[in-house]
Coordinates of C-alpha atoms and ligand atoms in Angstrom, one line a residue:
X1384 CA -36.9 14.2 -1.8
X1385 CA -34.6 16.3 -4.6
X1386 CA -32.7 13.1 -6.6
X1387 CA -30.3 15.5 -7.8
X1388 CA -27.4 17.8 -6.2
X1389 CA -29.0 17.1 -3.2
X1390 CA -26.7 18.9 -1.0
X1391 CA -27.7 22.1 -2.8
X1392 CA -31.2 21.8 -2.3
X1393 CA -30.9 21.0 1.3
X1394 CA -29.4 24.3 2.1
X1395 CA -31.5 26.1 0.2
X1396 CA -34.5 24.4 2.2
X1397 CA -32.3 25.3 5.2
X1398 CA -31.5 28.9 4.0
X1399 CA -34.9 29.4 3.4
X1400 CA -36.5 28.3 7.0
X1401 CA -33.6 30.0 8.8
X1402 CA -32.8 26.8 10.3
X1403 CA -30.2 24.5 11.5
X1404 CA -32.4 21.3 11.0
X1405 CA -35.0 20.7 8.7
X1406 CA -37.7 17.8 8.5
X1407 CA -39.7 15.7 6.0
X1408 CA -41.7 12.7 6.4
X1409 CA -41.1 10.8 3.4
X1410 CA -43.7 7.4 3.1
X1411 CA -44.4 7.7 7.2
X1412 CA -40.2 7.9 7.7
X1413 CA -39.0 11.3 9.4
X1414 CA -35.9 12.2 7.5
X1415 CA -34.1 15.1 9.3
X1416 CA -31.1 17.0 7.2
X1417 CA -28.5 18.6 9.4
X1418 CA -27.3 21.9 7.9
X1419 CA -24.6 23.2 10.7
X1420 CA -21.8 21.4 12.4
X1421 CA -23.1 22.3 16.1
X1422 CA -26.4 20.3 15.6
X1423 CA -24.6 17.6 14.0
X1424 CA -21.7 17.4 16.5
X1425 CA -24.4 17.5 19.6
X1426 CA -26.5 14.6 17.9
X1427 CA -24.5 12.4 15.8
X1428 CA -21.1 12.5 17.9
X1429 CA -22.4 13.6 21.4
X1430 CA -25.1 11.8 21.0
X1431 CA -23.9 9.2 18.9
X1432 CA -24.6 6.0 21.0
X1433 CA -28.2 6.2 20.5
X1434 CA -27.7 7.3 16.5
X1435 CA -25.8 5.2 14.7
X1436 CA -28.3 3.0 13.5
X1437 CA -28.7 2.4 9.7
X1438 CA -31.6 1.8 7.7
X1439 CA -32.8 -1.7 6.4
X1440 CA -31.6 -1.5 2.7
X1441 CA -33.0 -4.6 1.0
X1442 CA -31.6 -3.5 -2.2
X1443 CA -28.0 -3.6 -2.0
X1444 CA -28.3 -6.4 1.3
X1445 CA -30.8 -8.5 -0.2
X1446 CA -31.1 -8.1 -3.8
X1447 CA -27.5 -7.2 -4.3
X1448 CA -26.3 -9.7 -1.4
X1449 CA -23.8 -7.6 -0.6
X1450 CA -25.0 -8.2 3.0
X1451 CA -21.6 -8.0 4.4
X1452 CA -21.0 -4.3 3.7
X1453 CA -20.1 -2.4 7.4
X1454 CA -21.7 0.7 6.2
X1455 CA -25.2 -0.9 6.3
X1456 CA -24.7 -3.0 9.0
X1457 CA -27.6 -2.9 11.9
X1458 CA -26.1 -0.5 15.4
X1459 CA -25.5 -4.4 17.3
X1460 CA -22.7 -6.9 18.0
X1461 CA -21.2 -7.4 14.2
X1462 CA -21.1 -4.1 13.6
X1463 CA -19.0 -3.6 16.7
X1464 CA -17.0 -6.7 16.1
X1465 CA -16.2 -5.5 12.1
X1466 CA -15.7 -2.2 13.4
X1467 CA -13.0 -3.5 16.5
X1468 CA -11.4 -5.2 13.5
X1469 CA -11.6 -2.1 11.0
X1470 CA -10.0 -0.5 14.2
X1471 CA -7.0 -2.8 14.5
X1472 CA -5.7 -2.3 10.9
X1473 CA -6.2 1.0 10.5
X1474 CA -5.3 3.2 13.2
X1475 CA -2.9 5.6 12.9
X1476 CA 0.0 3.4 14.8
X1477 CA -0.6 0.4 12.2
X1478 CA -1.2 2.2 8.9
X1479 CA 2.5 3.6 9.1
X1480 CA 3.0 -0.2 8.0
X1481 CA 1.3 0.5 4.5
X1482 CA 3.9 3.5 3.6
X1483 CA 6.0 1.0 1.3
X1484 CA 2.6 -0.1 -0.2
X1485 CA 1.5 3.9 -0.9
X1486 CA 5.0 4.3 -2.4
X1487 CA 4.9 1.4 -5.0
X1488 CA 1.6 2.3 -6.1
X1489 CA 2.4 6.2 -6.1
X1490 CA 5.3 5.1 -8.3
X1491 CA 3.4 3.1 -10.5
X1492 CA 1.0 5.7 -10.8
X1493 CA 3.2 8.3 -12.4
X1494 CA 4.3 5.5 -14.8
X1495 CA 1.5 4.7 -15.8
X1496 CA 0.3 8.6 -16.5
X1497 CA 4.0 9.2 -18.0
X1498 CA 3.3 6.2 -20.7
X1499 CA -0.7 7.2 -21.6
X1500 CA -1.5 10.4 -19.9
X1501 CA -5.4 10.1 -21.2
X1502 CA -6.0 7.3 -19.5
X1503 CA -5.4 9.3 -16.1
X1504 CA -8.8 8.2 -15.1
X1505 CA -8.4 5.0 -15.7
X1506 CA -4.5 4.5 -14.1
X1507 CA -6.2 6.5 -10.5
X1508 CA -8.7 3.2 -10.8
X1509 CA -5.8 0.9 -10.5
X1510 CA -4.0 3.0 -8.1
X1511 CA -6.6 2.9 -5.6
X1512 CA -7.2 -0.9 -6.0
X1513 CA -3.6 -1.6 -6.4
X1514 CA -2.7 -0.5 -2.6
X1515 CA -6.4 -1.8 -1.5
X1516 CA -5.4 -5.0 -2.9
X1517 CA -1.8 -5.1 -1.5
X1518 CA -2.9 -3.5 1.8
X1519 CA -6.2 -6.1 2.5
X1520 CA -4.7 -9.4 0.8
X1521 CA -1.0 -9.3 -0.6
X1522 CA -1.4 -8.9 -4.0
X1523 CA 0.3 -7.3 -6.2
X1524 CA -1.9 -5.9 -8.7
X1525 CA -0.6 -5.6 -12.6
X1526 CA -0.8 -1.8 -13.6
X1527 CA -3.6 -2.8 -16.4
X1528 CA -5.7 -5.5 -17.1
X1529 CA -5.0 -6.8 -13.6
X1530 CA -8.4 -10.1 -13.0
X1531 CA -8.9 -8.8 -9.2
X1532 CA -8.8 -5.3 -10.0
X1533 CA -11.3 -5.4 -12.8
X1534 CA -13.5 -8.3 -10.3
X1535 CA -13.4 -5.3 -7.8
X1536 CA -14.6 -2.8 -10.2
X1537 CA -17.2 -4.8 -11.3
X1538 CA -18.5 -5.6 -7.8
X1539 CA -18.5 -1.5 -7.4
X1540 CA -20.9 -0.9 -10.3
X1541 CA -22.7 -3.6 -8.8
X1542 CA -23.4 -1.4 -5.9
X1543 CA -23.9 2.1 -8.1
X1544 CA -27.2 0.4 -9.4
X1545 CA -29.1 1.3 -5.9
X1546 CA -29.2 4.6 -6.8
X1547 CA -31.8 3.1 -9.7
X1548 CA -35.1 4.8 -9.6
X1549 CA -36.3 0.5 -9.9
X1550 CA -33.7 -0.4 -6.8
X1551 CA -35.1 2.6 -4.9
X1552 CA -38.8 1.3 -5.1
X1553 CA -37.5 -1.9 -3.3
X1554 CA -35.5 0.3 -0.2
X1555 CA -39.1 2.2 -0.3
X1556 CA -41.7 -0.8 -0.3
X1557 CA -39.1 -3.8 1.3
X1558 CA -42.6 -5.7 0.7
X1559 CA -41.7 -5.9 -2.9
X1560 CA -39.5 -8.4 -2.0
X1561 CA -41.8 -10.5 -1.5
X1562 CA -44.1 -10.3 -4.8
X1563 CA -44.6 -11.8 -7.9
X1564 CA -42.6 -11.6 -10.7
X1565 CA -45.1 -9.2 -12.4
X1566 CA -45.2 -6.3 -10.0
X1567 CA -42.8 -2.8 -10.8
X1568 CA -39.1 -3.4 -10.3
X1569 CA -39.3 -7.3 -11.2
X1570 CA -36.5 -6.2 -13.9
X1571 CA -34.3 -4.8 -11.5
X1572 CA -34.5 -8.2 -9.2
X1573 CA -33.6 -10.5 -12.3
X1574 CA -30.7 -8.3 -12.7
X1575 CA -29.5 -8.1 -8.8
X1576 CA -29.6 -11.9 -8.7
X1577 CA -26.9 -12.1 -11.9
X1578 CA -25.0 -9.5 -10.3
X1579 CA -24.8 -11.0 -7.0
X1580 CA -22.4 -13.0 -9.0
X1581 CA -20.1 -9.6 -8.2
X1582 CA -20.6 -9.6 -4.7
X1583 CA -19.4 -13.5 -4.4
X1584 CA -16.5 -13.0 -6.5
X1585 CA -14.7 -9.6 -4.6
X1586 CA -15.7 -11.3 -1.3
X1587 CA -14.4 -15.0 -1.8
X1588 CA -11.3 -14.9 -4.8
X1589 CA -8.8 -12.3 -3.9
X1590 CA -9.3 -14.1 0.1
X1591 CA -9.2 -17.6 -1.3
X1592 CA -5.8 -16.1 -3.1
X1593 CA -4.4 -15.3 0.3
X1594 CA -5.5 -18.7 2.2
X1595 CA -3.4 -20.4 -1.0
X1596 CA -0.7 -18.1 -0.3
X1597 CA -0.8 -18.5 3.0
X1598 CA -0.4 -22.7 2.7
X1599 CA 2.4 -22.5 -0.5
X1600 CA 4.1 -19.9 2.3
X1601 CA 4.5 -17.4 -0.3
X1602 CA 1.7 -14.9 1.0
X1603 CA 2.5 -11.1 1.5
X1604 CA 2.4 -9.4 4.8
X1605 CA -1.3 -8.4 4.8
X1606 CA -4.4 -7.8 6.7
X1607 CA -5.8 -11.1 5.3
X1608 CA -2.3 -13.1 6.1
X1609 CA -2.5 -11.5 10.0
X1610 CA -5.9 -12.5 10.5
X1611 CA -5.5 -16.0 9.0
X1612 CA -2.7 -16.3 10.9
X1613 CA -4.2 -16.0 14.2
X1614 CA -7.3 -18.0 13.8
X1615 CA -6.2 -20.5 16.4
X1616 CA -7.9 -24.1 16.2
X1617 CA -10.6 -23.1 18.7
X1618 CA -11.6 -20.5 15.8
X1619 CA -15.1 -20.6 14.5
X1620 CA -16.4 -19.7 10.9
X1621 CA -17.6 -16.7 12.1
X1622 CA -14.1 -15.5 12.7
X1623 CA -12.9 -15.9 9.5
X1624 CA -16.3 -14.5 8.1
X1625 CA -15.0 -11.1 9.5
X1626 CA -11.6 -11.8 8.5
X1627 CA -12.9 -12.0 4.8
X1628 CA -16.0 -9.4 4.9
X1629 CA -13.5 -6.9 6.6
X1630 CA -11.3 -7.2 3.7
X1631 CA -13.7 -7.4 1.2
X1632 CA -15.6 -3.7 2.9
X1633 CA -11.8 -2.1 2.3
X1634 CA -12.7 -2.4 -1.6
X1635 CA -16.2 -1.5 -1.5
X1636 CA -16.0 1.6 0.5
X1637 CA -12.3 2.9 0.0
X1638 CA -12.0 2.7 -3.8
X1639 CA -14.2 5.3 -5.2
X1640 CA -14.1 7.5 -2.4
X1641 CA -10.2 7.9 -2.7
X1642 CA -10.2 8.1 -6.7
X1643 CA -12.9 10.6 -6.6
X1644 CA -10.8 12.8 -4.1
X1645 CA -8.2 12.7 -7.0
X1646 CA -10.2 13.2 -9.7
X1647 CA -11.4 16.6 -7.4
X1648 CA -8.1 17.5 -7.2
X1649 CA -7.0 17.3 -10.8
X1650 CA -10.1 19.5 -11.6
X1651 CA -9.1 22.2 -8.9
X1652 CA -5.7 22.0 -10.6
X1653 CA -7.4 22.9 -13.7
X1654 CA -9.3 25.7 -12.6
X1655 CA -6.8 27.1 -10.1
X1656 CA -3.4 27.3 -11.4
X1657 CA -1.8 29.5 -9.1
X1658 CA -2.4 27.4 -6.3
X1659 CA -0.7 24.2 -8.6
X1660 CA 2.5 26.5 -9.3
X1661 CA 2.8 27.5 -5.7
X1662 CA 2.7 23.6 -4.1
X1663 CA 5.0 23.1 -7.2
X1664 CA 7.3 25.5 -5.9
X1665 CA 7.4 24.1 -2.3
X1666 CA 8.0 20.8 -3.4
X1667 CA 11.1 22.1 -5.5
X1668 CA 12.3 23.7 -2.7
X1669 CA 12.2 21.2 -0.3
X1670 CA 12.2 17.9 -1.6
X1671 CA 14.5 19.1 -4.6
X1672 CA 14.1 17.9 -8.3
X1673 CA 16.5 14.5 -7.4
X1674 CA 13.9 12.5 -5.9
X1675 CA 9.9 12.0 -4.9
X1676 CA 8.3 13.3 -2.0
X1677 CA 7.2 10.9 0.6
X1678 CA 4.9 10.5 3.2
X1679 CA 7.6 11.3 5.7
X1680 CA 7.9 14.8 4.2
X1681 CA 4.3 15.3 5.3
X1682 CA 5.4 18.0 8.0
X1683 CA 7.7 19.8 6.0
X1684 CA 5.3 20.5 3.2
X1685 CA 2.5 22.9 4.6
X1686 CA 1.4 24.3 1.2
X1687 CA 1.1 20.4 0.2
X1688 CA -0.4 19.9 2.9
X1689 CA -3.1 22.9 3.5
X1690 CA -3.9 22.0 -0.3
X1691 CA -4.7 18.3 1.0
X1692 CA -7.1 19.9 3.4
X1693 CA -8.7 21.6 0.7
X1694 CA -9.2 19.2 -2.1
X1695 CA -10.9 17.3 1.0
X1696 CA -13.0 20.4 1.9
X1697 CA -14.3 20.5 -1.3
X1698 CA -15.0 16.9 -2.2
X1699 CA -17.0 16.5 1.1
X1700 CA -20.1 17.3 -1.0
X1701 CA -19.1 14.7 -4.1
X1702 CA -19.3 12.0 -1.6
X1703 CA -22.9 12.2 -1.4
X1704 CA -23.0 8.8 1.6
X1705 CA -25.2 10.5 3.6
X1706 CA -27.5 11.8 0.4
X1707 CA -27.3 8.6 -1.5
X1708 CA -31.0 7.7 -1.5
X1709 CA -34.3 8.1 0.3
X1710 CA -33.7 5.1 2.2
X1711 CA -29.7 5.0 1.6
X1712 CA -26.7 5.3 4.5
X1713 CA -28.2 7.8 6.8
X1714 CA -27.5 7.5 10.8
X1715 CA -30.7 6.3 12.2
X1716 CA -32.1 7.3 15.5
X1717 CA -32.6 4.3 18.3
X1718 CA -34.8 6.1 20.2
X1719 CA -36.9 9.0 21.1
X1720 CA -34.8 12.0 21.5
X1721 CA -35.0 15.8 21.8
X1722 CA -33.0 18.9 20.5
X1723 CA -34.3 23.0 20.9
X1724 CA -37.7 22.1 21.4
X1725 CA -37.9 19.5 18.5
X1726 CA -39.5 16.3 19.1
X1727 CA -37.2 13.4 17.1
X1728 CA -38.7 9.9 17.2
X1729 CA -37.5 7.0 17.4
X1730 CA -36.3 5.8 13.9
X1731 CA -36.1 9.3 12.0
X1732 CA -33.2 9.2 9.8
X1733 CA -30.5 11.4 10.2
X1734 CA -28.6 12.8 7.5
X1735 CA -25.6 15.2 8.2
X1736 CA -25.5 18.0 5.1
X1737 CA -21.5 17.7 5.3
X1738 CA -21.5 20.1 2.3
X1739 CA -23.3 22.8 4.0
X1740 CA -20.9 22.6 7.1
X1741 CA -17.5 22.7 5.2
X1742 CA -18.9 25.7 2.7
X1743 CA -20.1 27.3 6.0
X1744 CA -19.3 31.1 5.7
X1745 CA -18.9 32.1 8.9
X1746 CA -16.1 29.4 9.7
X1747 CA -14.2 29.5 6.0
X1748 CA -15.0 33.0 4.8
X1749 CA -16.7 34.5 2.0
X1750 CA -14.9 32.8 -0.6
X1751 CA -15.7 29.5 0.5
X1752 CA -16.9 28.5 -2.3
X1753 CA -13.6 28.9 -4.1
X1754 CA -10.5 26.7 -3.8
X1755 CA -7.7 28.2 -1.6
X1756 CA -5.5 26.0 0.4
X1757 CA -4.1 29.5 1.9
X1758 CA -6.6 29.5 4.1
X1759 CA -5.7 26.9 6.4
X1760 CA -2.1 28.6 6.4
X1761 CA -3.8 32.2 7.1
X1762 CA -6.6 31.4 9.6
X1763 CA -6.7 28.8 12.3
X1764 CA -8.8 26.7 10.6
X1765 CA -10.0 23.1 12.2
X1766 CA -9.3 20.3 9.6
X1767 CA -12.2 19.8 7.8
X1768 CA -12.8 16.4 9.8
X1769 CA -16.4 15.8 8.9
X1770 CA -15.8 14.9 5.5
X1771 CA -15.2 11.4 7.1
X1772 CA -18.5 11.3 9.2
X1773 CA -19.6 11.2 12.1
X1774 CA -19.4 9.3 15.9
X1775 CA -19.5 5.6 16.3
X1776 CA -19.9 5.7 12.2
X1777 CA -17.4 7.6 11.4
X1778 CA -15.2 6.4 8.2
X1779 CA -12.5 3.5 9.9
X1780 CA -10.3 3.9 6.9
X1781 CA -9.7 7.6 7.2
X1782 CA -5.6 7.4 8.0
X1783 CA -5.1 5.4 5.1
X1784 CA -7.2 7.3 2.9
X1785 CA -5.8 10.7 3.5
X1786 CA -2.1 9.0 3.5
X1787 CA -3.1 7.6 0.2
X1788 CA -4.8 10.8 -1.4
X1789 CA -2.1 12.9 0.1
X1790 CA 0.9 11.0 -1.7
X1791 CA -0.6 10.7 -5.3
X1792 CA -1.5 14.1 -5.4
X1793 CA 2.1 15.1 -3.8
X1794 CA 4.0 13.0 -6.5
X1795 CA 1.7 14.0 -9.3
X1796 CA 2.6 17.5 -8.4
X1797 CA 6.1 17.1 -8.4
X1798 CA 6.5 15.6 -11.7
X1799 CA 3.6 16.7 -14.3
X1800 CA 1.6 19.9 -14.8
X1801 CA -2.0 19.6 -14.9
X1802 CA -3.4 21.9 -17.3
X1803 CA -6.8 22.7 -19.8
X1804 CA -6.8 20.6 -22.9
X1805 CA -6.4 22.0 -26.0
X1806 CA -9.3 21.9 -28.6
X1807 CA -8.0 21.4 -32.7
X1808 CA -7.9 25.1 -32.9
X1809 CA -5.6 25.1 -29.7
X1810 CA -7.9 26.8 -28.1
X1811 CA -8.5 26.0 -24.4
X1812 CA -11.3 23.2 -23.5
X1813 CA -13.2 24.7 -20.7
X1814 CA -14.4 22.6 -18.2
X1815 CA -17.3 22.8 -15.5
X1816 CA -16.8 22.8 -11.9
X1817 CA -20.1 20.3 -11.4
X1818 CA -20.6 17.1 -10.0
X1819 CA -22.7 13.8 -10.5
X1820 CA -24.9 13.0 -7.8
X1821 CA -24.3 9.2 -6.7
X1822 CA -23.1 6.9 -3.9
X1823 CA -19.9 8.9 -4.5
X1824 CA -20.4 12.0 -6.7
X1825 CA -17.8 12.0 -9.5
X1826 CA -16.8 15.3 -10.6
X1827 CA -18.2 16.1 -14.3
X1828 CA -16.2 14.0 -16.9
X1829 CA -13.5 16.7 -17.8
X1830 CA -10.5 16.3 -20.2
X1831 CA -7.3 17.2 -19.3
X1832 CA -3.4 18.0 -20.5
X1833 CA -1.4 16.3 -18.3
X1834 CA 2.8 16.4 -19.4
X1835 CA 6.1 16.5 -17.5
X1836 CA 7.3 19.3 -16.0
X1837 CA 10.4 18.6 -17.0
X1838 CA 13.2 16.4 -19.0
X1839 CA 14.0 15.6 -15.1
X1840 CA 11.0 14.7 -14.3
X1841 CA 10.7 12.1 -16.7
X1842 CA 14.3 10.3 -15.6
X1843 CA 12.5 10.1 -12.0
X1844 CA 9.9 8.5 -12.9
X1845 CA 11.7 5.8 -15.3
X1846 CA 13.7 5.1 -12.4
X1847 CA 11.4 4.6 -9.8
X1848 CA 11.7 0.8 -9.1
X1849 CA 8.6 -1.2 -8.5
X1850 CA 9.3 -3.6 -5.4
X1851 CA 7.4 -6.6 -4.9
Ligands
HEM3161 C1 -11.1 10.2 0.6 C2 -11.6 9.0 0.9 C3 -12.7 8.8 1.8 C4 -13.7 9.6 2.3 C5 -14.0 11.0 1.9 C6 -14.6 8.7 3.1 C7 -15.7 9.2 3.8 C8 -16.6 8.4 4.5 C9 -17.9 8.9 5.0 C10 -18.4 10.3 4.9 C11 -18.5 7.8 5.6 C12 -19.8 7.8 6.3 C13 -19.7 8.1 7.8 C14 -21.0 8.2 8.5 O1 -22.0 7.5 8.3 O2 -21.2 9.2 9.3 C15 -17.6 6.7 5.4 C16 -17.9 5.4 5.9 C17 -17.0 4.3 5.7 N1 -15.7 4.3 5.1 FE1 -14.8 5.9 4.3 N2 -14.1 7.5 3.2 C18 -12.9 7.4 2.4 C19 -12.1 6.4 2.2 C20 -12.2 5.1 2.9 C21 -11.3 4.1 2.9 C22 -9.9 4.1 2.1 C23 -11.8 3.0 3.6 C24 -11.2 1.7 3.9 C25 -10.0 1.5 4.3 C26 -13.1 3.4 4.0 C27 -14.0 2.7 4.8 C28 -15.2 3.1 5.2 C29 -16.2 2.2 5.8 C30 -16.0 0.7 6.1 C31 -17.3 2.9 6.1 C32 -18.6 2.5 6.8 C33 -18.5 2.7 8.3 C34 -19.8 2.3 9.1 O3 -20.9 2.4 8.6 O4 -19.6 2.0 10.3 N3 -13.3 4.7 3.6 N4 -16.5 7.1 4.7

């Protein structure tokens, strides 16, 4: 299996045998790679009650204990009961709720860029946890330096170390498990047990904050405070189990994916900017230079929003879920199926090449490849909906996230021009349109110039308030 820029190889394997589908048997495992959006729309959504398995992943579950992640969970009754409850707070009716939170964050976000504009990177981090945090529990993160925030971040990088060649062996051989000290990846199990640590302290502090909150009657309107607040006294523990795994999965799968989709989006800024002078314009012209867009100009944006669409296009193959690892977060198949003349057996893992789909010539052109949000304005294009997944899997927090992507790059927009950086000869520092494989694959580090557009701009910003 290629370990790196997987996506790429795929289609090439795909190009190469003139297929829609192709197979390998990795250690007596069929792993199937789905290159077009019909196969993948027949099997994993048609299809999708007898494919939405996941693979044992004794790495990150056992090692890691981070056995209360959804996006491992076994097809059965807690994943449908975690998933009911992922439902519930984040459906498009409820997450209307969380515009106020979007805002403050959004706000705080161009502060925090206005005051140390190199430390972008850094300031999208706290973004992202900031409305995770005030979303799931109530709390209002500090823009830096803020104890949950970093206890979050370190319970991520926790997780990035399956992607180890050493964690790998143990999602390979689940036998290791159970050997000596001696045998290969005994390193990597000394480590997983201190950082288990991680996965304690993001799933029990920031909940044990709320329960407090909830007893002092001081707590925020949260997901945590509603689902506290109607465990009855004929609750059991397992109730508010979910109630503090659910909150604890927002963290561990919304995070990175949402700050990488930024991070995507700055880089396209970079490298395209006509397309960043044109959204630019629209926002003038519409929202004016008196005040911030919101998410209730959504509908009168359509450059905005087309170039949404695209930055989400594009980062489908950086969020490398389904490519993670051998043995990582493919669907896996319940039982034996069919599909053109293919025999698929029962436990094959399925792995949809979401990449492949959304570059896909024949639906987005010849110039796929390059960033255009016109093209969703020109054509009539679907919204490039796989980028969230697929049938019963399919990514519950996909209202917020694109409510949350949409408004930081919408405000960033309207107040600061994204450009090259400049080297000490003031020459331009190119950067590379490339990508890190991982759970989530981070563009390329790049460096950026990132100023106000204006003396305007700057007042704005100062006098955005921050509401608790
Ligand atoms: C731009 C941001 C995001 C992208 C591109 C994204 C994409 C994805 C993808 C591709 C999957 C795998 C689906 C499959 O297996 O077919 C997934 C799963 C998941 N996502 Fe997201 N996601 C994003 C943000 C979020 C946010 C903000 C949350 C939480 C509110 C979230 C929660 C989850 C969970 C819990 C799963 C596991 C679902 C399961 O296995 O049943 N994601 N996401």
């Amino acid at each position: 299996m290629p370990s790196d820029h997987e996506w790429l190889v795929y289609e090439r394997w795909a190009e190469e045998k003139g297929s829609d589908l192709i197979h390998f048997d990795v250690l007596g495992t069929d792993i199937v790679v789905l290159r077009s959006l019909k196969a993948a729309s027949e099997l994993l959504d048609k299809r999708s009650s007898i494919y939405s398995d996941r693979p044992f992943t004794p790495a990150l579950s056992v090692l890691l204990g981070f056995d209360w992640v959804l996006a491992s969970f076994p097809y059965g009754e807690k994943f449908r009961a975690m998933r009911k409850a992922f439902h519930t707070s984040f459906q498009p009716s409820v997450v209307k709720d969380y515009y106020p939170l979007h805002r403050r964050a959004a706000h705080q976000l161009l502060k925090n860029i206005l005051s140390a504009p190199d430390e972008t990177p850094q300031h999208l981090r706290y973004m992202a946890g900031g409305v995770i945090l005030d979303i799931a529990y109530g709390i209002k993160t500090k823009p830096r330096d803020d104890p949950y925030v970093e206890a979050a971040e370190r319970a991520l990088s926790a997780v990035t170390t399956v992607v180890s060649p050493s964690a790998r062996l143990f999602d390979m051989f689940p036998m290791l498990l159970y050997m000596p000290s001696w045998v290969p990846g005994a390193g990597y199990k000394k480590t997983a047990k201190f950082l288990q640590n991680y996965s304690r302290d993001i799933l029990e502090n920031p909940f044990q904050f709320t329960k407090e909150a909830l007893a002092n009657g001081t707590a925020s309107p949260s997901i945590a405070t509603t689902m506290l607040s109607q465990l009855g006294k004929n609750s059991s523990q397992e109730d508010e189990l979910l109630a503090k795994q659910l909150t604890a999965n927002v963290y561990i799968a919304g995070a990175d994916t949402t700050v990488c989709a930024i991070q995507n989006f700055l880089l396209a800024m970079m490298l395209y900017p006509d397309t960043q002078r044109r959204a630019q314009t629209e926002l003038d012209s519409v929202i004016g230079c008196d005040r911030l867009p919101d998410l209730s100009n959504i509908d009168a944006l359509p450059y905005v929003n087309a170039l949404v669409l695209e930055v989400l296009r594009r980062v489908a193959f950086r969020v490398a879920w389904g490519v993670v690892a051998p043995l990582g977060f493919p669907h896996r198949l319940m039982v034996n199926d069919s599909y053109e003349g293919y025999f698929l057996p029962r436990g094959s893992l399925f792995i949809g090449n979401i990449w492949a789909m959304l570059h896909d010539k024949s639906v987005y052109g010849v110039d796929a490849q390059d960033f255009n949000p016109q093209r969703f304005l020109d054509h009539d294009l679907p919204e490039p909906d796989v980028v969230w997944g697929f049938g019963r899997r399919v990514c519950p927090g996909r209202h917020m996230a694109r409510d949350s992507v949409w408004l930081a790059i919408a405000s960033i927009l309207a107040t600061f021009n994204i450009n090259k950086a400049l080297d000490e000869k003031g020459e331009e520092i190119e950067v590379v349109d490339d990508h890190i494989s991982g759970i989530v694959a981070y563009p390329v580090p790049f460096k950026s110039e990132i100023t106000p557009r204006s003396a305007d701009s700057v007042m704005l910003i100062q006098s955005t308030e921050i509401y608790d």
